[in-house]
Amino acid sequence: MTKNYNKIMKKHTTKLLNIIAILGLTHLVVFYTAMAQTSADQPLNYHPDAPFWLALQCFFAQWLTYKSYNITLKNKLSNVTSIAKVYLASGSIFILFNTIFVLAFESIIGLVNIDLRHVVLTIILSMLLHLLLGGTLLAVLLFNEAKQQHIAYVDTQNLLAKSQINALQQQLDPHFLFNNLNVLSALIQQDPDEADDFLDSFCSLYRYMIETHKNQLISLEKELEFTDRYLYLLNKRFPNAFDFKIDISLVPNQVELVSGALQLALENIVKHNQLSKTYPLSIYISNNESSLVIVNSYKPKYVTTHPDSLNLGLRNLNERCKLLIKREISIEKSNETFSLSLPLVQTKAIQAQELK
């Protein structure tokens, strides 16, 4: 409420200052012109209504420039061509209508004799008014646009940084860490050699998590390598509880996805579904033209200790995808399956080859 009120007050204050500045400028121009045209032995030929008519022309020049800017540039990226279009369009219309209005008004009241010289001077005056008022307003509008774009860029970077922090927190999930350490503890007592293999895979997995966090995007090839290590740990925790298949038709090292996306997808499956040897949970990873699709059989837990983590994790992942890839994740759920589609993009090297 306060923010909107301050914004409205700032807008009205700017308008008021603009009106005061134009009225002050027009009075100075008329006064200077009167002094220049009056000799020392003559009284000052100052017309009190002249600043008013000149101010109307100034406001008209600003209004045309503002309207032209809104039509041509509003919510669009500015460039030299579009800025030139705004200035030339508003200037042409202003010079035409202002010249016609001034000459018609002066002719009606019989102020001066209309001749070619006077017409040219009126056109030049209209050009100068538009250059001074319209040009200044256009510069202010472009400055505000650049300022808003900078603010939007900073906000985007802040959101991205916050999203990355959330992603890292999810990667270093304390429940996942605790559960795997319990498995490791049991293996040490039962089979020390297998415990060594488990520890190597566990350390390798976390090393990968920390390293990939430094990158915004990661190749599908590396994410699939991570999946192998992750499934090894899962099979130690839940023996024979998964039926896992991969069918990828894309070249894995030619596409990328948001780092940690596949890991989050698999963690959510484990957290929110019942796992048993009798009825293994099926997980099928495939792809379409632009997405990696993870489909799992839907067997929700009767009681979950993570009631909100699925939505929170996927919301965070969706925000990261929108920021980094400009696309959103897709979720489809039925009584039997849960499907998550992660957007894929070509690697920069492949993009560069296609541009050539």
mmCIF file of C-alpha atoms in Angstrom, residues 175 271 301 303-309:
data_model
loop_
_atom_site.group_PDB
_atom_site.id
_atom_site.type_symbol
_atom_site.label_atom_id
_atom_site.label_comp_id
_atom_site.label_asym_id
_atom_site.label_seq_id
_atom_site.Cartn_x
_atom_site.Cartn_y
_atom_site.Cartn_z
ATOM 1 C CA HIS A 175 17.803 -37.043 5.441
ATOM 2 C CA LYS A 271 10.593 -39.745 -0.709
ATOM 3 C CA LYS A 301 3.062 -43.312 1.122
ATOM 4 C CA VAL A 303 2.056 -41.224 5.979
ATOM 5 C CA THR A 304 4.858 -38.982 4.805
ATOM 6 C CA THR A 305 7.388 -37.037 6.820
ATOM 7 C CA HIS A 306 7.819 -34.678 3.858
ATOM 8 C CA PRO A 307 4.275 -33.370 3.167
ATOM 9 C CA ASP A 308 5.397 -30.201 1.407
ATOM 10 C CA SER A 309 8.844 -31.111 0.082
#
